[in-house]
Amino acid sequence: MGLGKAAYEKELLRLQTELIKLQEWVRAEGARLVVVFEGRDAAGKGGTIKRVAEHLNPRVARIAALPKPTERERTQWYFQRYVEHLPAAGEIVLFDRSWYNRAGVEHVMGFCTPAEHQLFLRQCPVFERMLVEDGILLRKYWFSVSDAVQEERFRRRTQDPLRQWKLSPMDLESLTRWEAYSRAKDQMLVHTDTTDSPWYVVESDDKRSARLNMIAHLLSSVPYEDVPLPSFDLPPRPPSTGYVRPPKDLQNAVPDYAAKLRKP
């Protein structure tokens, strides 16, 4: 049985409040936090990222969702275009997919050569060790979804106009390459699940539970402390100096579309 909506929303709000505390600690301490979200298509990564970032300050926490590499980027060192998105002091970066594209979709779909794939598996642990040794807090989450649940989520997307944009030919191709993606994931974990930067697997057939589990684990893995926020007292409004607002008919007003929805 899935997690009930009321219990989920209550605990989500509590965890999101803690995420605010984590954010303020990151900012106050000048920490650098990187969270990598990976997993199969329709595994629930996007929804979880949305809940993590929902109440955070976008000047502190940002989402990095890189598009396809440009022709120039294809000639660079593979990790190079990801490096520029890493956080500076006091920042959090949430990678909606990351350098692990090479271990998954690029490898399975043939967008990289076998030699490039093997080079990635050798270099990735070294790259991540460099990040950790430099003081970056690196957390990696793999969202695991069953084939039946993935297929059902794809089917719902085909029927939902608000979610159809999430579907792509690549998503549909993943249905027919389930075992290939499974082998690629297993190989990736063997090479990149290290002591320096371990993988944490999130079972995500139940999206609500997955979101809570991932956020709770992230919070438990970072030694943040409660940073007192400054208190603010609203100043009194000064007396009027005679300002008169211009007539509204001189402005281009947005029509009151909501008027027809109001009850008489």
GROMACS .gro file of N, CA, C and O in nm, residues 78 98-108 112 117 120-121 124 180-181 183-185 187-189 192 199:
model
  108
   78TYR      N    1   3.560   1.509  -2.141
   78TYR     CA    2   3.419   1.480  -2.117
   78TYR      C    3   3.364   1.555  -1.996
   78TYR      O    4   3.252   1.607  -1.999
   98SER      N    5   2.361   1.391  -1.497
   98SER     CA    6   2.493   1.446  -1.473
   98SER      C    7   2.592   1.383  -1.569
   98SER      O    8   2.555   1.340  -1.679
   99TRP      N    9   2.718   1.382  -1.527
   99TRP     CA   10   2.821   1.318  -1.608
   99TRP      C   11   2.795   1.169  -1.627
   99TRP      O   12   2.853   1.106  -1.715
  100TYR      N   13   2.702   1.114  -1.550
  100TYR     CA   14   2.670   0.971  -1.565
  100TYR      C   15   2.588   0.941  -1.691
  100TYR      O   16   2.556   0.825  -1.717
  101ASN      N   17   2.555   1.043  -1.769
  101ASN     CA   18   2.494   1.016  -1.900
  101ASN      C   19   2.581   0.921  -1.983
  101ASN      O   20   2.529   0.838  -2.058
  102ARG      N   21   2.711   0.934  -1.966
  102ARG     CA   22   2.801   0.849  -2.045
  102ARG      C   23   2.792   0.702  -2.004
  102ARG      O   24   2.811   0.613  -2.087
  103ALA      N   25   2.763   0.678  -1.878
  103ALA     CA   26   2.753   0.540  -1.831
  103ALA      C   27   2.618   0.478  -1.864
  103ALA      O   28   2.605   0.355  -1.862
  104GLY      N   29   2.518   0.563  -1.895
  104GLY     CA   30   2.384   0.512  -1.923
  104GLY      C   31   2.342   0.530  -2.066
  104GLY      O   32   2.375   0.448  -2.152
  105VAL      N   33   2.270   0.638  -2.093
  105VAL     CA   34   2.209   0.655  -2.224
  105VAL      C   35   2.312   0.660  -2.337
  105VAL      O   36   2.291   0.602  -2.444
  106GLU      N   37   2.425   0.728  -2.316
  106GLU     CA   38   2.523   0.737  -2.423
  106GLU      C   39   2.580   0.599  -2.457
  106GLU      O   40   2.599   0.566  -2.575
  107HIS      N   41   2.606   0.520  -2.354
  107HIS     CA   42   2.661   0.387  -2.376
  107HIS      C   43   2.559   0.295  -2.441
  107HIS      O   44   2.588   0.228  -2.542
  108VAL      N   45   2.436   0.293  -2.388
  108VAL     CA   46   2.333   0.201  -2.438
  108VAL      C   47   2.291   0.238  -2.580
  108VAL      O   48   2.270   0.150  -2.666
  112CYS      N   49   2.838   0.710  -2.763
  112CYS     CA   50   2.981   0.717  -2.738
  112CYS      C   51   3.041   0.583  -2.779
  112CYS      O   52   2.970   0.484  -2.792
  117HIS      N   53   3.348   0.493  -2.331
  117HIS     CA   54   3.276   0.442  -2.214
  117HIS      C   55   3.372   0.385  -2.111
  117HIS      O   56   3.361   0.414  -1.990
  120PHE      N   57   3.557   0.660  -1.936
  120PHE     CA   58   3.473   0.724  -1.835
  120PHE      C   59   3.474   0.644  -1.705
  120PHE      O   60   3.488   0.700  -1.596
  121LEU      N   61   3.457   0.513  -1.714
  121LEU     CA   62   3.451   0.429  -1.594
  121LEU      C   63   3.582   0.435  -1.516
  121LEU      O   64   3.582   0.422  -1.393
  124CYS      N   65   3.602   0.847  -1.387
  124CYS     CA   66   3.497   0.902  -1.300
  124CYS      C   67   3.532   0.893  -1.151
  124CYS      O   68   3.518   0.992  -1.079
  180ALA      N   69   1.949  -0.393  -2.139
  180ALA     CA   70   2.074  -0.323  -2.172
  180ALA      C   71   2.101  -0.212  -2.071
  180ALA      O   72   2.215  -0.194  -2.026
  181TYR      N   73   1.997  -0.138  -2.034
  181TYR     CA   74   2.013  -0.034  -1.932
  181TYR      C   75   2.047  -0.096  -1.797
  181TYR      O   76   2.124  -0.039  -1.718
  183ARG      N   77   2.218  -0.375  -1.741
  183ARG     CA   78   2.359  -0.413  -1.744
  183ARG      C   79   2.449  -0.290  -1.731
  183ARG      O   80   2.552  -0.293  -1.663
  184ALA      N   81   2.411  -0.183  -1.800
  184ALA     CA   82   2.491  -0.061  -1.794
  184ALA      C   83   2.492  -0.004  -1.652
  184ALA      O   84   2.597   0.041  -1.602
  185LYS      N   85   2.376  -0.008  -1.587
  185LYS     CA   86   2.369   0.043  -1.449
  185LYS      C   87   2.454  -0.042  -1.356
  185LYS      O   88   2.528   0.009  -1.271
  187GLN      N   89   2.717  -0.221  -1.427
  187GLN     CA   90   2.858  -0.194  -1.455
  187GLN      C   91   2.900  -0.060  -1.397
  187GLN      O   92   3.011  -0.046  -1.342
  188MET      N   93   2.812   0.039  -1.409
  188MET     CA   94   2.840   0.172  -1.354
  188MET      C   95   2.861   0.165  -1.204
  188MET      O   96   2.956   0.224  -1.149
  189LEU      N   97   2.774   0.093  -1.135
  189LEU     CA   98   2.785   0.085  -0.989
  189LEU      C   99   2.913   0.013  -0.947
  189LEU      O  100   2.977   0.052  -0.848
  192THR      N  101   3.189   0.285  -0.992
  192THR     CA  102   3.179   0.421  -0.935
  192THR      C  103   3.115   0.427  -0.797
  192THR      O  104   3.099   0.536  -0.743
  199TRP      N  105   2.715   0.539  -0.400
  199TRP     CA  106   2.580   0.553  -0.454
  199TRP      C  107   2.479   0.516  -0.346
  199TRP      O  108   2.502   0.424  -0.268
   0.00000   0.00000   0.00000
